[in-house]
Amino acid sequence: MQKPTASRGKLLLAFALLSTAIAASAVYAQFQAGSYSSANPGGIAQVELANTSTDSTYGIGSYPLYRANLAPGDGLQDVQVYCSICHSTGYITMQPPLPADTWNAELTKMEKTFGAPIPDDASQRILHYLQSHYTTETRKP
Amino acid sequence: MKNEHSQAVDQFSRRKFLRGGLLGTASVLGLAATISEASQDIGKSSGELHHAPEFTGPGASPYWNAVGPIVSEPQKAPLILLTDRPIQLETPRHYFLQPFTPNEAFYVRWHLETLPNAVNLQEWRLTVNGNVDKPLTLSFPDLLTRFKPVSIAAVNQCSGNSRSQVQPRVPGGQWGNGAMGNALWSGVKLRDILDAANVKPGSLQVQFEGLDRGKGPLGLGSERFMKSLDLKDPILDESILAYSMNNDPLPMLNGFPLRLIVPGRFATYWVKALTSIRVLDRPDDNFWMKTAYRIPDTPGGSTTPGEFKTGKVQTVPISRIPVRSFLIAPDGSSKIPAGLPIELRGIAFSGYGGIKRVEVSHDGGSSWQEARLGENLGRYSFRTWSLNWTPKEPDKYRISVRATDEKGNTQPDTPVWNPGGYMWNTIEHQEIVVGRAS
């Protein structure tokens, strides 16, 4: 298999940026937001008094992240890098099988309406990946 | 006797079982086959559990709830996961046997991923500005002490509740029926706050924004979530800013410390973690008003894919919750012995006011019988209903339920379709199997 090194470098950079984005939650004067940490489904969280201070801060810790069960295939890495900037990839696996042109419209919405910074070559690979695994014809149970 | 359907179910669960990931060796497979056959004998007479698939479609989802793993989130009972970032969780069916949905079971839907984990009330403020004479900056104690407290029971329903029912399927959060909940909301009147700020003449809308932000470019819909209501909309007099939900603080995931309550309207307007109110002298043209959450300007918000493609369908912002009703128990997962008296139980609600009537059909809609209504907890609340039923003969019964509100609106028996998958309120049906008692 060929490995285009230039785009791989870009991917690695995007990975680095993304992991920073997820790890470092935003801290504002009045609140803290966007903190997630990985978890496995199925466990029941037990109630703990994490903060017994009577100060004015009301916090609940990080939100759990679960690994989406994405189909293996070309373009998977681009999906994990670029789609994950704004949302988890569970947004993809949750969908019913959709027509190929609906995936095109979704990707266009993410780029044009929501401003997702996806390079053209990655965008093409993402569309190909979605259409190869998540249409009525291609989705596997 | 084994009918075709139950045979199909047996074969399905057997295949699922044999495919299970734990079964690695031939000897284990042999044992599994024995267990599988034994469980089939038992499975024939009761609702056998099988794991729902990871997704549904391209047909309508056959399930009442969304499919997805059960997960634990902070301050929450185990709920059905739609997405983990931003967070969307659905409430399981059985919680709707009670008129008030417990806070820990109340569904969750955020649009942007940088949502609050902690709020410092010493720093937190609600600001009221824009086209007003007296801009306000209110602390949490200000809200508790400077304004008269009020309470209202009101249903919060996601615009896309039941989206997994629409045909053809549309992209979006694939909700079952559990993206709804009813709570007793307590707080201050929105009108009292607006009056304190003294809205200037010529103002058109009032815009609400919470603490949540997204990772998209500044100002786009992927960075900020804002919703607006018309200042001339009479619902402003019934809306409240709630600091309490079912007499407890709001869970962080449901909008701590303050949430806008817009009774009878879809949840998209119920801005969570509310921190900013702006009075506008122009219509709000941000993405979440101008582009998203719009429905065809047609009766019931319905159109067809073909009509919509012509580009001639006018749209308006989604607004009121149309009348709906649900059978909650029995849920069809178990057979009922003939001759056993049981109680059909469920809920009904409408954004147009109180529920006047709930009717139940045992024959798929040919004849209807009026159900008893539970306590009236307010015109925007869930109204529970019940009906005694003693099925005489073994058979498959199609139970249907439909509600009529005080304005005379009733549920359609025809499907709803629009590209957003909004406004579904078609009459619900539940198959109940009654078996022989001897």
XYZ file of C-alpha atoms in Angstrom:
579
model
C 0.000 0.000 0.000
C 1.164 3.495 -0.807
C 1.485 5.958 1.983
C 1.394 9.591 0.896
C 3.883 11.057 3.362
C 2.929 14.706 2.859
C -0.681 14.188 3.836
C 0.423 11.884 6.641
C 2.396 14.752 8.121
C -0.682 16.924 7.935
C -2.736 14.217 9.579
C -0.278 13.906 12.439
C -0.341 17.649 12.968
C -4.137 17.622 12.985
C -4.086 14.711 15.451
C -1.821 16.695 17.743
C -4.073 19.745 17.538
C -7.147 17.638 18.140
C -5.799 15.852 21.190
C -4.839 19.213 22.655
C -8.329 20.462 21.961
C -9.967 17.557 23.753
C -7.561 17.337 26.649
C -7.542 21.040 27.440
C -11.012 22.109 28.379
C -11.869 25.771 28.290
C -11.662 27.621 31.587
C -13.551 30.868 31.789
C -13.927 33.136 34.812
C -17.379 31.881 35.653
C -17.263 28.301 34.418
C -15.223 25.426 33.069
C -16.355 23.561 29.967
C -15.509 20.926 27.391
C -13.762 18.371 29.583
C -14.167 14.774 28.420
C -12.312 11.584 29.286
C -12.487 8.132 27.747
C -14.777 5.501 29.227
C -16.292 2.133 28.451
C -20.045 1.656 28.107
C -21.749 -0.696 30.512
C -20.257 0.461 33.798
C -22.555 2.198 36.233
C -21.017 5.302 37.742
C -21.262 5.348 41.514
C -22.186 8.521 43.331
C -19.193 10.106 45.006
C -18.892 13.422 46.741
C -16.021 14.614 44.588
C -15.969 18.093 46.036
C -16.921 18.521 49.676
C -16.022 22.201 49.781
C -18.855 24.628 50.500
C -17.476 27.141 47.998
C -19.481 28.529 45.081
C -18.218 26.112 42.413
C -20.606 23.406 41.190
C -18.824 20.821 39.082
C -19.404 17.270 37.931
C -16.005 16.241 36.512
C -15.359 15.137 32.935
C -17.902 13.697 30.552
C -17.224 10.144 29.370
C -16.090 9.502 25.801
C -16.914 6.185 24.153
C -15.114 4.773 21.139
C -17.343 4.678 18.066
C -17.324 1.407 16.137
C -16.302 2.809 12.733
C -15.887 0.511 9.746
C -12.244 -0.130 8.824
C -11.230 1.215 5.426
C -9.515 3.944 3.416
C -10.335 7.392 4.751
C -10.986 6.234 8.314
C -8.066 8.254 9.640
C -9.307 11.425 7.904
C -12.741 10.902 9.437
C -11.208 10.459 12.887
C -9.098 13.585 12.511
C -11.413 16.089 10.867
C -14.937 15.047 11.868
C -13.772 14.765 15.488
C -12.815 18.428 15.701
C -16.418 19.399 16.469
C -18.135 16.113 17.325
C -17.510 12.466 18.057
C -17.677 10.008 15.171
C -20.631 8.313 16.849
C -22.596 10.896 14.837
C -21.771 8.746 11.789
C -22.456 5.287 13.211
C -25.783 6.482 14.685
C -27.224 7.321 11.247
C -29.501 4.995 9.319
C -28.161 3.922 5.919
C -28.356 7.112 3.840
C -28.264 7.694 0.062
C -24.801 8.529 -1.289
C -25.860 12.084 -2.220
C -27.130 12.685 1.332
C -23.600 12.002 2.627
C -22.315 14.461 0.064
C -24.794 17.065 1.340
C -23.830 16.363 4.974
C -20.138 16.805 4.246
C -20.828 20.001 2.306
C -22.865 21.303 5.266
C -19.995 20.603 7.652
C -17.539 22.440 5.379
C -19.580 25.339 4.000
C -22.130 26.014 6.744
C -20.123 24.983 9.794
C -16.657 25.911 8.495
C -14.934 22.569 9.046
C -11.291 23.100 7.946
C -10.939 19.982 5.779
C -8.313 20.023 2.973
C -9.687 19.033 -0.451
C -7.870 15.700 -0.671
C -9.000 14.676 2.819
C -12.527 15.809 2.015
C -12.614 13.519 -1.006
C -11.333 10.601 1.065
C -13.942 11.268 3.776
C -16.772 11.309 1.233
C -15.487 8.111 -0.341
C -15.270 6.476 3.096
C -18.813 7.476 4.102
C -20.252 6.356 0.784
C -18.306 3.089 0.908
C -19.604 2.065 4.339
C -22.739 4.002 5.302
C -25.213 3.963 2.406
C -28.231 1.727 1.907
C -26.167 -0.436 -0.422
C -22.928 -0.497 1.547
C -23.764 -0.460 5.261
C -22.982 -3.751 7.004
C -24.699 -4.755 10.239
C -48.487 -23.610 17.422
C -45.579 -21.683 16.132
C -46.385 -18.907 13.717
C -44.095 -17.508 11.046
C -43.209 -14.456 13.067
C -42.020 -16.305 16.145
C -40.047 -18.714 13.977
C -38.349 -15.764 12.394
C -37.589 -14.306 15.812
C -36.183 -17.625 17.024
C -33.937 -17.930 14.007
C -32.829 -14.358 14.365
C -31.815 -14.729 17.994
C -30.129 -18.052 17.267
C -28.052 -16.476 14.539
C -27.194 -13.568 16.791
C -26.197 -15.955 19.537
C -24.005 -18.065 17.306
C -22.323 -14.977 15.979
C -21.492 -13.755 19.510
C -17.920 -12.603 19.845
C -17.069 -14.796 22.841
C -17.511 -18.033 20.949
C -14.062 -18.777 19.684
C -13.582 -22.527 19.540
C -15.445 -25.472 18.074
C -16.098 -27.018 21.467
C -17.598 -23.797 22.762
C -19.701 -23.626 19.625
C -21.047 -27.103 20.313
C -22.037 -26.131 23.824
C -23.535 -22.892 22.564
C -25.723 -24.753 20.107
C -27.124 -26.844 22.955
C -27.783 -23.813 25.112
C -29.261 -21.965 22.161
C -31.748 -24.764 21.447
C -32.755 -24.965 25.094
C -33.284 -21.216 25.287
C -35.397 -21.342 22.129
C -37.900 -23.564 23.901
C -38.241 -21.017 26.670
C -38.043 -18.094 24.275
C -41.131 -19.196 22.395
C -43.476 -18.305 25.203
C -42.048 -15.021 26.459
C -40.462 -11.891 25.075
C -36.954 -13.099 24.490
C -34.324 -10.453 24.954
C -32.044 -9.800 22.063
C -29.594 -7.002 21.630
C -30.861 -4.281 19.364
C -28.651 -3.628 16.337
C -26.218 -0.712 16.296
C -28.402 1.200 13.848
C -31.849 0.974 12.286
C -32.970 1.631 8.746
C -33.429 2.267 5.904
C -36.985 1.451 7.079
C -38.596 3.055 10.120
C -37.079 1.932 13.413
C -39.193 -0.914 14.858
C -38.259 0.105 18.419
C -39.934 2.492 20.875
C -36.596 3.853 22.117
C -33.466 4.753 20.223
C -30.945 1.966 19.727
C -27.660 2.573 21.491
C -25.653 1.514 24.522
C -26.778 2.339 28.038
C -24.267 4.697 29.620
C -23.668 6.534 32.874
C -23.134 10.280 32.668
C -22.591 12.604 35.642
C -25.762 13.126 37.752
C -27.662 10.722 35.488
C -29.253 7.315 35.781
C -28.232 4.884 33.028
C -29.660 6.332 29.803
C -29.507 5.494 26.101
C -26.494 7.018 24.363
C -27.014 8.709 21.010
C -23.771 10.692 21.021
C -21.075 11.363 23.593
C -19.587 14.666 22.297
C -21.655 16.836 22.303
C -23.880 14.783 24.570
C -27.255 13.371 23.521
C -29.014 10.861 25.796
C -32.491 9.360 25.578
C -34.867 8.432 28.409
C -35.995 4.768 28.527
C -39.701 4.107 28.040
C -40.644 2.960 31.546
C -39.816 6.367 33.081
C -42.944 7.735 31.396
C -45.259 5.738 33.668
C -45.038 8.727 36.023
C -46.213 12.244 35.182
C -42.929 13.895 36.220
C -39.719 12.641 34.652
C -36.989 12.326 37.310
C -34.059 14.710 36.824
C -31.597 11.843 36.666
C -33.583 10.237 33.830
C -34.381 13.415 31.881
C -33.106 13.278 28.301
C -30.138 15.397 27.195
C -29.403 17.173 23.928
C -26.538 19.650 23.406
C -25.535 21.162 20.069
C -21.982 22.290 20.848
C -19.248 20.206 22.427
C -17.694 22.723 24.839
C -20.476 22.423 27.374
C -20.114 23.262 31.066
C -18.476 20.842 33.512
C -18.423 23.339 36.381
C -20.000 26.690 37.139
C -18.760 29.139 39.756
C -21.822 30.977 41.021
C -19.670 33.694 42.567
C -18.594 34.670 39.052
C -21.649 33.558 37.083
C -23.975 36.317 35.872
C -27.088 36.633 33.741
C -26.738 39.691 31.527
C -29.689 41.455 29.913
C -28.714 43.989 27.268
C -29.279 45.130 23.686
C -32.238 47.358 22.944
C -33.099 48.124 26.585
C -33.043 51.272 28.734
C -31.471 49.588 31.761
C -29.009 46.776 30.978
C -28.885 44.279 33.850
C -26.216 42.060 35.330
C -27.882 39.627 37.726
C -26.229 37.204 40.131
C -27.745 33.890 41.218
C -28.828 35.391 44.601
C -30.391 38.324 42.687
C -32.627 35.838 40.871
C -33.508 34.064 44.113
C -34.360 37.188 46.094
C -35.197 40.159 43.852
C -37.961 38.540 41.788
C -41.135 36.688 42.683
C -40.666 32.900 42.379
C -43.078 31.020 40.125
C -43.499 27.348 39.124
C -44.963 25.571 36.125
C -45.227 21.943 35.043
C -44.218 21.749 31.403
C -43.210 19.156 28.842
C -39.873 19.597 27.151
C -39.801 17.737 23.851
C -36.953 17.745 21.340
C -37.971 18.927 17.852
C -36.552 15.687 16.479
C -38.189 13.337 18.971
C -39.123 10.103 17.111
C -36.963 11.056 14.112
C -36.147 7.346 13.628
C -39.809 6.860 12.585
C -39.823 9.107 9.515
C -39.857 7.607 6.026
C -37.702 8.060 4.092
C -35.200 8.357 6.931
C -33.378 11.664 7.333
C -29.949 12.400 8.823
C -29.743 13.794 12.349
C -30.010 12.482 15.899
C -31.800 9.151 15.498
C -34.148 9.567 18.447
C -36.734 7.006 19.437
C -39.644 8.393 21.450
C -37.686 9.236 24.610
C -36.416 12.735 23.734
C -39.092 14.238 25.965
C -39.710 14.819 29.641
C -41.986 16.654 32.044
C -40.794 18.574 35.092
C -41.933 21.131 37.610
C -39.824 24.154 36.700
C -39.348 26.948 39.239
C -37.701 30.308 38.790
C -38.510 33.867 37.794
C -40.825 35.195 35.105
C -39.062 36.180 31.900
C -41.457 39.129 31.733
C -40.299 40.408 35.144
C -36.699 40.409 33.917
C -37.577 42.148 30.642
C -39.637 44.735 32.531
C -36.739 45.402 34.913
C -34.509 46.077 31.891
C -37.212 48.195 30.221
C -37.355 47.069 26.592
C -37.132 50.007 24.180
C -39.924 50.696 21.682
C -39.214 49.270 18.225
C -37.678 46.070 19.569
C -38.529 42.912 17.607
C -37.049 39.837 19.231
C -35.339 38.639 22.368
C -32.320 36.377 21.928
C -31.030 33.785 24.406
C -27.589 32.211 24.703
C -26.004 29.784 27.154
C -22.471 28.956 28.295
C -21.911 26.292 25.610
C -19.539 26.889 22.702
C -18.367 24.831 19.748
C -15.025 24.303 18.016
C -16.159 25.924 14.751
C -15.027 29.316 13.407
C -16.095 32.332 15.484
C -19.700 33.383 14.999
C -20.791 30.389 12.914
C -23.489 27.959 14.061
C -20.724 25.504 14.921
C -19.368 27.969 17.515
C -22.437 29.592 19.094
C -25.986 28.417 19.778
C -28.581 31.178 20.051
C -32.380 31.155 19.883
C -34.872 33.998 19.714
C -38.538 34.593 20.422
C -40.707 37.386 18.993
C -41.379 40.099 21.570
C -45.037 40.152 20.509
C -45.365 36.388 21.121
C -47.773 35.889 24.068
C -45.682 32.923 25.251
C -43.236 35.453 26.735
C -45.764 36.012 29.542
C -45.726 32.299 30.416
C -41.989 31.714 30.020
C -39.742 31.473 33.046
C -36.043 31.364 33.823
C -35.813 28.207 35.919
C -33.209 27.665 38.628
C -35.015 24.599 39.931
C -36.258 21.396 38.279
C -38.573 19.077 40.220
C -37.541 20.962 43.385
C -33.850 20.237 42.899
C -31.053 22.168 41.198
C -30.910 21.488 37.461
C -28.444 18.738 36.546
C -25.425 20.202 34.715
C -26.510 18.329 31.577
C -30.003 19.850 31.739
C -28.759 23.427 32.018
C -27.441 24.298 35.492
C -27.687 26.956 36.841
C -30.486 28.533 34.793
C -32.654 27.405 31.909
C -35.229 29.157 29.765
C -38.633 27.421 29.970
C -40.982 28.081 27.046
C -44.143 26.078 27.838
C -45.748 24.322 24.891
C -42.837 25.070 22.562
C -40.240 22.643 21.294
C -37.090 22.287 23.382
C -34.860 24.096 20.885
C -35.983 27.353 22.544
C -35.317 26.139 26.097
C -31.744 27.462 26.172
C -29.626 25.660 28.780
C -26.975 27.191 31.071
C -28.562 30.518 30.147
C -26.235 33.474 30.662
C -27.235 36.116 28.144
C -30.482 37.772 27.068
C -30.292 40.319 24.227
C -33.160 42.434 22.996
C -32.930 42.862 19.204
C -34.369 45.589 16.962
C -34.037 43.276 13.925
C -34.916 39.658 13.215
C -32.300 37.190 14.487
C -30.449 35.878 11.427
C -28.081 33.483 13.191
C -27.869 29.930 11.831
C -30.023 28.362 14.559
C -32.959 30.651 13.671
C -32.517 31.391 9.963
C -31.434 27.959 8.710
C -31.878 25.268 11.348
C -35.008 24.157 13.188
C -37.351 25.254 10.430
C -40.412 23.359 9.256
C -42.497 23.567 6.081
C -45.221 26.208 6.372
C -47.865 23.509 5.841
C -50.478 21.844 8.104
C -48.574 19.725 10.623
C -45.248 20.827 9.118
C -45.384 17.957 6.651
C -44.266 17.801 3.025
C -42.755 15.167 0.718
C -39.180 14.684 -0.506
C -40.378 15.446 -4.047
C -42.132 18.704 -3.128
C -39.215 19.788 -1.011
C -36.757 19.233 -3.857
C -38.601 21.767 -6.014
C -37.352 24.466 -3.613
C -40.821 26.012 -3.474
C -41.708 24.884 0.039
C -41.748 27.912 2.354
C -40.382 27.304 5.846
C -40.989 28.884 9.249
C -39.213 28.449 12.581
C -40.526 25.421 14.480
C -42.777 26.495 17.333
C -45.554 24.636 19.152
C -45.582 20.985 20.162
C -48.503 19.246 18.420
C -50.730 16.907 20.457
C -49.239 13.458 21.188
C -49.993 10.386 23.275
C -48.183 7.159 24.131
C -48.967 3.724 25.490
C -46.208 3.070 28.025
C -47.359 -0.213 29.581
C -47.671 -2.941 28.559
C -44.788 -2.488 26.167
C -45.309 -5.607 24.062
C -42.256 -7.425 25.393
C -44.336 -10.113 27.148
C -47.421 -12.118 26.322
C -50.562 -11.555 28.358
C -52.746 -14.505 29.422
C -56.321 -14.340 28.073
C -58.852 -13.408 30.742
C -56.361 -11.565 32.971
C -57.523 -8.016 33.777
C -54.736 -5.535 33.062
C -54.409 -1.773 32.907
C -53.219 0.066 29.814
C -51.254 3.122 30.954
C -49.653 6.057 29.234
C -49.261 9.803 28.846
C -50.576 12.570 26.598
C -49.594 16.209 26.068
C -50.032 19.169 23.743
C -48.354 22.533 23.267
C -51.765 24.014 22.499
C -53.064 23.514 26.024
C -54.588 20.795 28.143
C -55.570 17.299 27.092
C -59.322 16.905 26.690
C -59.553 13.256 25.702
C -57.470 10.117 25.222
C -58.947 7.231 23.257
C -57.703 3.690 22.870
C -58.410 1.205 20.104
C -57.908 -2.537 20.454
C -58.556 -3.262 16.813
C -56.072 -1.035 15.023
C -58.321 2.025 14.848
C -61.753 0.701 13.835
C -63.371 1.464 17.194
C -62.239 3.727 20.010
C -62.845 3.722 23.759
C -62.259 6.691 26.037
C -59.531 6.315 28.674
C -59.561 7.740 32.237
C -57.408 10.828 32.580
C -55.051 11.150 35.565
C -54.578 14.236 37.716
C -54.490 17.546 35.852
C -51.065 19.022 36.700
C -51.378 21.986 34.362
C -52.105 22.570 30.712
C -48.502 22.097 29.562
C -47.797 18.991 31.668
C -47.884 15.306 30.805
C -51.383 14.012 31.539
C -51.394 10.368 32.534
C -54.196 8.100 31.307
C -55.284 4.541 32.002
C -57.827 2.039 30.780
C -58.741 -1.370 32.163
C -58.608 -4.152 29.626
C -59.362 -7.850 29.882
C -58.452 -9.476 26.592
C -60.900 -12.363 26.163
C -59.373 -14.334 23.292
C -55.817 -15.351 22.440
C -54.806 -13.183 19.496
C -52.474 -10.448 18.337
C -54.002 -7.102 19.208
C -52.996 -3.800 17.710
C -53.435 -1.194 20.441
C -53.630 2.390 19.229
C -53.846 5.555 21.293
C -54.837 9.045 20.231
C -55.279 12.260 22.179
C -57.336 15.375 21.584
C -56.380 18.688 23.180
C -58.635 21.443 24.494
C -58.368 23.289 21.152
C -59.820 20.223 19.419
C -56.541 19.209 17.743
C -56.144 15.473 17.398
C -53.365 13.197 16.182
C -53.181 12.238 12.511
C -53.073 8.626 11.383
C -50.883 9.656 8.455
C -47.104 9.923 8.678
C -45.289 13.244 9.029
C -42.285 14.005 6.795
C -39.986 16.977 6.499
C -36.233 17.094 5.847
C -35.406 17.827 9.502
C -37.428 14.898 10.836
C -39.376 17.253 13.113
C -42.938 17.352 14.466
C -43.735 13.617 14.371
C -47.073 13.118 16.158
C -48.718 10.302 14.236
C -50.975 7.937 16.237
C -48.826 5.330 17.977
C -49.560 1.609 17.698
C -48.371 -1.261 19.884
C -48.770 -4.930 19.130
C -49.796 -6.956 22.191
C -49.865 -10.746 22.066
C -52.494 -12.489 24.200
C -51.948 -16.173 24.832
C -54.121 -19.038 26.020
C -54.570 -19.259 29.783
C -54.933 -23.020 29.795
